[in-house]
Coordinates of C-alpha atoms and ligand atoms in Angstrom, one line a residue:
M1 CA 3.7 27.3 -10.8
S2 CA 5.8 27.6 -13.9
A3 CA 8.6 25.4 -15.0
S4 CA 11.0 28.3 -15.3
Q5 CA 11.1 30.5 -12.2
A6 CA 11.9 34.1 -13.1
P7 CA 15.2 35.3 -11.7
G8 CA 14.5 36.9 -8.3
A9 CA 10.9 35.5 -8.1
P10 CA 9.9 34.3 -4.6
R11 CA 10.8 30.7 -4.0
K12 CA 7.8 28.3 -4.4
R13 CA 6.7 26.2 -1.4
I14 CA 5.5 22.7 -1.9
G15 CA 3.8 20.9 1.1
I16 CA 4.3 17.2 1.3
L17 CA 2.5 14.6 3.4
T18 CA 2.1 10.8 3.8
G19 CA -1.3 9.3 4.6
G20 CA -2.8 5.9 5.3
G21 CA -0.8 2.8 6.2
D22 CA 2.9 3.1 5.8
A23 CA 4.7 1.3 3.0
P24 CA 8.5 0.9 2.4
G25 CA 9.5 3.6 0.0
L26 CA 7.7 6.6 1.5
N27 CA 10.9 8.1 2.7
A28 CA 12.4 7.5 -0.8
V29 CA 9.6 9.6 -2.3
I30 CA 10.1 12.4 0.3
R31 CA 13.8 12.4 -0.4
A32 CA 13.4 12.6 -4.1
A33 CA 10.8 15.4 -3.9
V34 CA 13.0 17.4 -1.5
K35 CA 16.2 17.0 -3.6
S36 CA 14.6 17.7 -7.0
A37 CA 12.7 20.6 -5.6
A38 CA 15.8 22.1 -4.1
N39 CA 17.6 21.8 -7.5
Q40 CA 14.7 23.8 -9.0
H41 CA 14.9 26.5 -6.2
C42 CA 11.8 25.4 -4.5
D43 CA 11.2 24.8 -0.8
V44 CA 9.5 21.7 0.6
I45 CA 7.4 21.8 3.7
G46 CA 6.9 18.5 5.5
L47 CA 3.5 18.1 7.1
E48 CA 3.2 15.7 10.0
D49 CA 0.7 12.8 10.3
S50 CA -1.1 13.1 7.0
F51 CA -3.6 16.0 6.7
D52 CA -3.3 16.5 10.5
G53 CA -0.1 18.5 9.6
L54 CA -2.5 21.2 8.3
I55 CA -4.4 21.5 11.6
E56 CA -2.0 23.5 13.7
A57 CA 0.8 25.9 12.8
D58 CA 3.4 23.8 14.7
R59 CA 2.9 20.5 12.8
W60 CA 5.1 21.2 9.9
R61 CA 8.8 21.7 9.2
R62 CA 10.9 22.8 6.3
L63 CA 12.8 19.9 4.7
T64 CA 16.2 20.6 3.2
P65 CA 18.3 18.1 1.3
R66 CA 20.3 17.7 4.5
D67 CA 17.2 16.6 6.3
V68 CA 16.6 13.7 3.9
T69 CA 20.1 12.5 3.6
G70 CA 20.3 8.8 4.5
I71 CA 16.6 8.1 4.5
L72 CA 16.4 6.3 1.1
R73 CA 16.9 2.9 2.6
I74 CA 14.7 3.4 5.7
G75 CA 11.1 2.0 5.9
G76 CA 8.2 4.0 7.6
T77 CA 7.9 7.7 7.1
I78 CA 9.9 10.6 8.7
L79 CA 6.6 12.6 8.5
G80 CA 4.4 10.1 10.4
T81 CA 1.1 9.1 9.0
A82 CA -2.5 8.7 10.1
N83 CA -5.4 6.5 9.1
R84 CA -8.4 8.3 10.5
G85 CA -11.0 8.4 7.7
N86 CA -12.4 11.3 5.8
P87 CA -11.6 14.9 6.9
F88 CA -14.6 16.1 5.0
A89 CA -16.8 14.4 7.5
A90 CA -15.2 15.5 10.7
Q91 CA -15.1 18.3 13.2
I92 CA -11.9 18.9 15.1
Q93 CA -10.8 20.8 18.2
T94 CA -8.1 23.3 17.3
T95 CA -6.4 26.2 19.1
A96 CA -8.8 28.4 17.2
G97 CA -11.8 26.4 18.5
M98 CA -14.0 23.7 17.1
R99 CA -13.6 23.7 13.4
D100 CA -14.6 21.8 10.3
Y101 CA -11.5 19.6 9.6
A102 CA -11.3 20.2 5.9
A103 CA -12.0 23.9 6.1
R104 CA -9.2 24.2 8.7
C105 CA -6.8 22.3 6.4
V106 CA -7.6 24.7 3.5
E107 CA -7.2 27.8 5.8
M108 CA -3.8 26.5 7.1
Y109 CA -2.6 25.7 3.6
H110 CA -3.0 29.4 2.7
H111 CA -1.6 30.5 6.1
L112 CA 1.5 28.5 5.3
T113 CA 1.7 30.2 1.9
L114 CA 1.9 26.9 0.1
D115 CA 1.8 26.8 -3.7
A116 CA 0.9 23.1 -4.1
L117 CA 0.7 19.8 -2.2
I118 CA 2.3 16.4 -2.9
V119 CA 0.0 13.8 -1.3
I120 CA 1.5 10.3 -0.9
G121 CA -1.2 7.8 -0.1
G122 CA -3.4 4.9 -0.9
D123 CA -6.9 4.9 -2.4
G124 CA -8.5 6.6 0.7
T125 CA -5.9 9.4 1.0
L126 CA -5.9 10.0 -2.8
A127 CA -9.8 10.3 -2.7
I128 CA -9.4 12.9 0.0
A129 CA -6.7 14.7 -2.1
N130 CA -9.2 14.8 -4.9
D131 CA -11.7 16.5 -2.7
F132 CA -9.2 19.1 -1.6
H133 CA -8.4 19.8 -5.2
K134 CA -12.1 20.6 -5.7
Q135 CA -11.6 23.2 -2.9
G136 CA -8.9 24.8 -5.0
L137 CA -5.7 23.2 -3.7
P138 CA -3.2 22.3 -6.5
I139 CA -2.3 18.7 -5.8
V140 CA -0.2 15.9 -7.3
G141 CA -0.8 12.4 -5.7
V142 CA 1.7 9.6 -5.4
P143 CA 0.3 6.1 -5.1
K144 CA 1.6 4.0 -2.2
T145 CA 0.5 0.7 -0.7
I146 CA 1.9 -2.8 -0.2
D147 CA -1.4 -4.1 -1.5
N148 CA -0.8 -2.9 -5.1
D149 CA -4.5 -2.3 -5.4
I150 CA -4.5 1.3 -6.9
V151 CA -6.0 1.5 -10.4
E152 CA -4.2 3.1 -13.3
T153 CA -0.7 2.2 -12.2
T154 CA 1.0 -1.1 -12.8
N155 CA 2.8 -0.9 -9.5
T156 CA 2.7 0.9 -6.2
F157 CA 5.9 1.1 -4.2
G158 CA 6.0 -1.1 -1.1
F159 CA 4.4 -4.0 -2.9
D160 CA 7.8 -5.5 -4.1
T161 CA 9.2 -5.2 -0.6
A162 CA 6.2 -6.9 1.0
V163 CA 6.3 -9.7 -1.6
S164 CA 10.1 -10.2 -1.0
F165 CA 9.5 -10.4 2.8
A166 CA 6.6 -12.9 2.4
T167 CA 8.6 -15.0 0.0
D168 CA 11.4 -15.3 2.5
A169 CA 8.9 -16.2 5.2
I170 CA 7.4 -18.9 2.9
D171 CA 11.0 -20.3 2.3
R172 CA 11.5 -20.6 6.0
L173 CA 8.2 -22.2 6.6
H174 CA 8.8 -24.8 3.8
V175 CA 11.8 -26.2 5.8
T176 CA 9.9 -26.8 9.0
A177 CA 6.7 -28.0 7.2
E178 CA 8.7 -30.6 5.4
A179 CA 10.6 -31.7 8.5
H180 CA 7.4 -32.3 10.4
H181 CA 5.2 -33.4 7.4
R182 CA 2.8 -30.7 8.3
V183 CA 0.5 -28.3 6.4
I184 CA 1.3 -24.6 7.1
V185 CA -1.2 -21.9 6.2
V186 CA 0.4 -18.4 5.8
E187 CA -1.8 -15.4 5.9
V188 CA -0.6 -12.3 4.0
M189 CA -2.0 -8.8 3.7
G190 CA -3.6 -7.2 0.7
R191 CA -7.1 -6.2 1.8
Y192 CA -9.6 -7.1 -1.0
A193 CA -6.9 -7.9 -3.6
G194 CA -4.8 -11.0 -3.9
W195 CA -1.6 -9.5 -5.3
I196 CA 0.7 -10.2 -2.4
A197 CA -0.6 -13.7 -1.9
L198 CA -0.3 -14.5 -5.6
Y199 CA 3.2 -13.1 -6.2
S200 CA 4.7 -14.4 -2.9
G201 CA 2.9 -17.8 -3.4
V202 CA 4.4 -18.3 -6.8
A203 CA 7.8 -16.9 -5.8
G204 CA 7.8 -19.1 -2.7
G205 CA 6.6 -22.3 -4.5
A206 CA 3.4 -22.6 -2.5
D207 CA 1.1 -25.6 -3.2
V208 CA -2.2 -23.7 -2.7
I209 CA -2.9 -19.9 -3.1
L210 CA -6.2 -18.5 -1.9
I211 CA -7.1 -15.0 -3.1
P212 CA -10.2 -12.9 -2.7
E213 CA -10.9 -12.9 -6.4
I214 CA -11.3 -16.7 -6.5
P215 CA -13.5 -18.0 -3.7
Y216 CA -12.3 -21.3 -2.3
D217 CA -13.6 -24.8 -1.7
L218 CA -11.6 -26.4 1.1
E219 CA -12.6 -29.9 0.0
K220 CA -10.7 -29.3 -3.2
V221 CA -7.8 -27.9 -1.3
A222 CA -7.7 -31.0 0.9
R223 CA -7.7 -33.2 -2.2
R224 CA -4.6 -31.3 -3.5
I225 CA -2.9 -31.9 -0.1
R226 CA -3.8 -35.6 -0.2
D227 CA -2.5 -35.9 -3.8
R228 CA 0.9 -34.5 -2.6
D229 CA 1.0 -37.0 0.2
H230 CA 0.4 -39.8 -2.3
M231 CA 3.3 -38.7 -4.4
G232 CA 5.5 -38.6 -1.4
A233 CA 5.6 -34.8 -0.6
R234 CA 4.1 -35.1 2.8
F235 CA 3.9 -31.4 3.6
S236 CA 2.0 -28.5 2.0
I237 CA 2.2 -24.7 2.1
V238 CA -1.0 -22.8 1.7
V239 CA -0.8 -19.0 1.2
A240 CA -4.0 -17.2 2.0
A241 CA -4.7 -13.5 1.3
E242 CA -6.3 -11.9 4.3
G243 CA -9.3 -11.1 2.1
A244 CA -9.7 -14.7 0.9
K245 CA -13.3 -16.1 1.3
P246 CA -15.1 -19.4 0.8
I247 CA -17.5 -19.9 -2.1
G248 CA -20.8 -18.4 -1.0
G249 CA -19.1 -16.9 2.1
T250 CA -17.4 -13.6 3.1
H251 CA -13.9 -12.6 4.2
S252 CA -12.8 -12.9 7.9
V253 CA -12.9 -9.7 9.9
L254 CA -11.0 -9.0 13.1
K255 CA -12.8 -5.8 13.9
Q256 CA -15.8 -4.3 12.3
A257 CA -15.7 -0.8 10.7
E258 CA -16.4 1.9 13.4
G259 CA -16.8 5.6 12.9
A260 CA -13.9 6.8 10.7
F261 CA -12.1 3.5 10.9
V262 CA -12.5 0.9 8.2
E263 CA -12.9 -2.8 9.0
R264 CA -9.8 -4.8 9.9
L265 CA -9.3 -8.0 8.0
G266 CA -7.7 -11.1 9.5
G267 CA -8.2 -14.6 10.8
V268 CA -8.5 -16.6 7.6
A269 CA -5.4 -18.6 8.1
A270 CA -6.6 -20.0 11.5
L271 CA -10.0 -20.9 10.0
V272 CA -8.5 -22.6 6.9
A273 CA -5.9 -24.4 9.0
A274 CA -8.5 -25.8 11.4
E275 CA -10.7 -27.0 8.6
L276 CA -7.9 -28.5 6.6
E277 CA -6.7 -30.4 9.7
K278 CA -10.2 -32.0 10.0
L279 CA -10.4 -32.7 6.3
T280 CA -6.9 -34.2 5.8
G281 CA -6.1 -35.6 9.2
K282 CA -2.7 -33.9 8.9
E283 CA -1.1 -31.8 11.6
T284 CA -1.6 -28.2 10.6
R285 CA -0.3 -24.8 11.7
S286 CA -1.1 -21.2 10.8
V287 CA 1.1 -18.1 10.7
V288 CA 0.0 -14.5 10.2
L289 CA 2.8 -12.3 8.7
G290 CA 0.9 -9.1 9.6
H291 CA 2.6 -5.8 9.9
L292 CA 6.1 -7.4 9.4
Q293 CA 5.2 -7.0 5.7
R294 CA 5.2 -3.3 6.0
G295 CA 8.6 -2.9 7.7
G296 CA 12.2 -3.2 6.6
A297 CA 14.2 -1.5 3.9
P298 CA 12.6 -1.0 0.5
T299 CA 13.9 -3.3 -2.2
S300 CA 15.9 -1.7 -5.1
F301 CA 12.8 -1.9 -7.3
D302 CA 10.7 0.1 -4.7
R303 CA 13.5 2.6 -4.2
I304 CA 13.7 3.3 -7.9
L305 CA 9.9 3.5 -8.4
A306 CA 9.5 5.8 -5.3
T307 CA 12.4 8.0 -6.4
R308 CA 10.9 8.3 -9.9
F309 CA 7.5 9.1 -8.5
G310 CA 8.9 11.8 -6.2
A311 CA 10.9 13.5 -8.9
R312 CA 8.1 13.4 -11.4
A313 CA 5.6 14.8 -8.9
V314 CA 7.8 17.9 -8.5
E315 CA 8.3 18.1 -12.3
L316 CA 4.5 18.1 -12.7
L317 CA 3.9 20.8 -10.1
M318 CA 6.6 23.0 -11.7
E319 CA 5.0 22.7 -15.1
G320 CA 1.5 23.5 -13.6
T321 CA -0.1 20.1 -14.0
F322 CA -2.3 19.4 -11.0
D323 CA -5.2 17.1 -9.9
C324 CA -3.3 14.1 -11.1
M325 CA -1.5 11.1 -9.7
V326 CA 1.9 9.9 -10.9
A327 CA 1.6 6.3 -12.2
F328 CA 3.9 3.6 -13.6
H329 CA 3.0 2.7 -17.1
P330 CA 6.2 0.7 -17.9
P331 CA 8.6 1.9 -18.9
D332 CA 7.3 5.4 -18.2
I333 CA 6.0 7.5 -15.3
V334 CA 2.9 9.3 -16.4
A335 CA 0.2 11.5 -14.9
V336 CA -3.4 10.2 -14.6
P337 CA -6.3 12.3 -13.4
L338 CA -7.0 11.8 -9.7
A339 CA -10.7 11.6 -10.3
Q340 CA -10.1 8.5 -12.5
I341 CA -8.8 6.5 -9.5
V342 CA -11.3 7.5 -6.8
G343 CA -13.6 4.7 -5.6
R344 CA -12.0 2.0 -7.6
T345 CA -9.9 -1.0 -6.5
R346 CA -7.4 -2.9 -8.7
T347 CA -8.0 -6.6 -8.1
V348 CA -6.3 -9.5 -9.8
P349 CA -8.1 -10.5 -13.0
P350 CA -9.1 -14.2 -12.8
D351 CA -7.6 -14.8 -16.3
F352 CA -4.3 -13.0 -15.3
D353 CA -1.2 -14.6 -16.7
V354 CA 0.4 -15.2 -13.3
I355 CA -2.8 -17.1 -12.2
R356 CA -2.6 -19.2 -15.4
T357 CA 1.1 -19.8 -14.7
A358 CA 0.3 -20.9 -11.1
R359 CA -2.3 -23.3 -12.4
A360 CA 0.1 -24.6 -15.0
M361 CA 2.6 -25.4 -12.1
G362 CA -0.1 -27.4 -10.4
I363 CA -0.8 -24.8 -7.7
S364 CA -4.3 -25.0 -6.4
M365 CA -6.1 -21.7 -6.5
G366 CA -8.8 -23.2 -4.2
D367 CA -11.4 -23.7 -6.9
Ligands
F6P401 O1 -3.4 -1.3 3.1 C1 -2.3 -1.7 3.7 C2 -2.6 -2.7 4.8 O2 -1.4 -3.1 5.3 C3 -3.5 -3.8 4.4 O3 -2.8 -4.9 3.7 C4 -4.1 -4.2 5.8 O4 -5.3 -4.9 5.7 C5 -4.2 -2.9 6.5 O5 -3.3 -2.0 5.8 C6 -3.8 -3.0 7.9 O6 -4.1 -1.7 8.5 P1 -3.7 -1.3 9.9 O7 -2.3 -0.8 9.9 O8 -4.6 -0.2 10.2 O9 -3.9 -2.5 10.8

């Protein structure tokens, strides 16, 4: 694709899809891509349910600026999404018979006469996008996840919204914990990274924050809770990332990985709460915020980031830059090679400034 379309040249067609778990801001990216593409005389084709939208001829629709009016503030994704593992390892039943999933996607991409794809997803979806690029599809990736665990970008959209929601929940739990002189353990999402726990814990004034990057010792956590009792603060708030684990132990799993599905994390808050109740003798409760963190309207920060990502993705495609992911390198949106992010996870560095700040505030990191 070239930045300047020759007068009378056929309109370009960009396919767009959303893959993996949803994150507030997906619709903002779609809206930005559709509007900026339209302003450059380009059509956008929305593909339903991630790469499944390339399986059958009836799972796509043309998106006009009218179709994306009013979706900026809405969570979820108007295109639907799917989390079903690697298309390069699957066979699928289609109206044309049993087919290799990835080969079918490439065939349909050409059948739909697409010129390029915008793939909005997390690490798994972007790795698949990179494999499709190797099959000759021109692709620009857009990083999304509430977990903020994609390398080479300071932020993914969705993270700020999840942190805001978790902070509000912690504020509410503070009130009831204080009234009853209880310990409340709040479990937040984040998979193997502690970004949501760390940021919401500091923003919500938690007393203890447990993250996967710093394995915990509950004896030390109990000591912190007793110290608070002695100074007259007879309640404590513990924020636990779903991937948090004890020293020498592993994270809690609700469901083991099976076939194309990855393992489901969860349960750490209940375990920690039961143990802390024994160690401190204090009445303890646990709360799992779960998928509430993925819903709701995106914050203004996430709307702006998502809009910048969507517009920049179209700009890159128009200038012929492919096989890259848009990334936030404050204050700029840049392009980084997709291959550079595959197979890597951005975890919280143990010497990170926000961890040092938390410790300076007397927050226990469980170690
Ligand atoms: O990656 C986003 C995320 O919300 C994680 O924080 C969480 O572990 C996972 O997705 C939950 O996935 P599912 O929606 O499949 O339960």
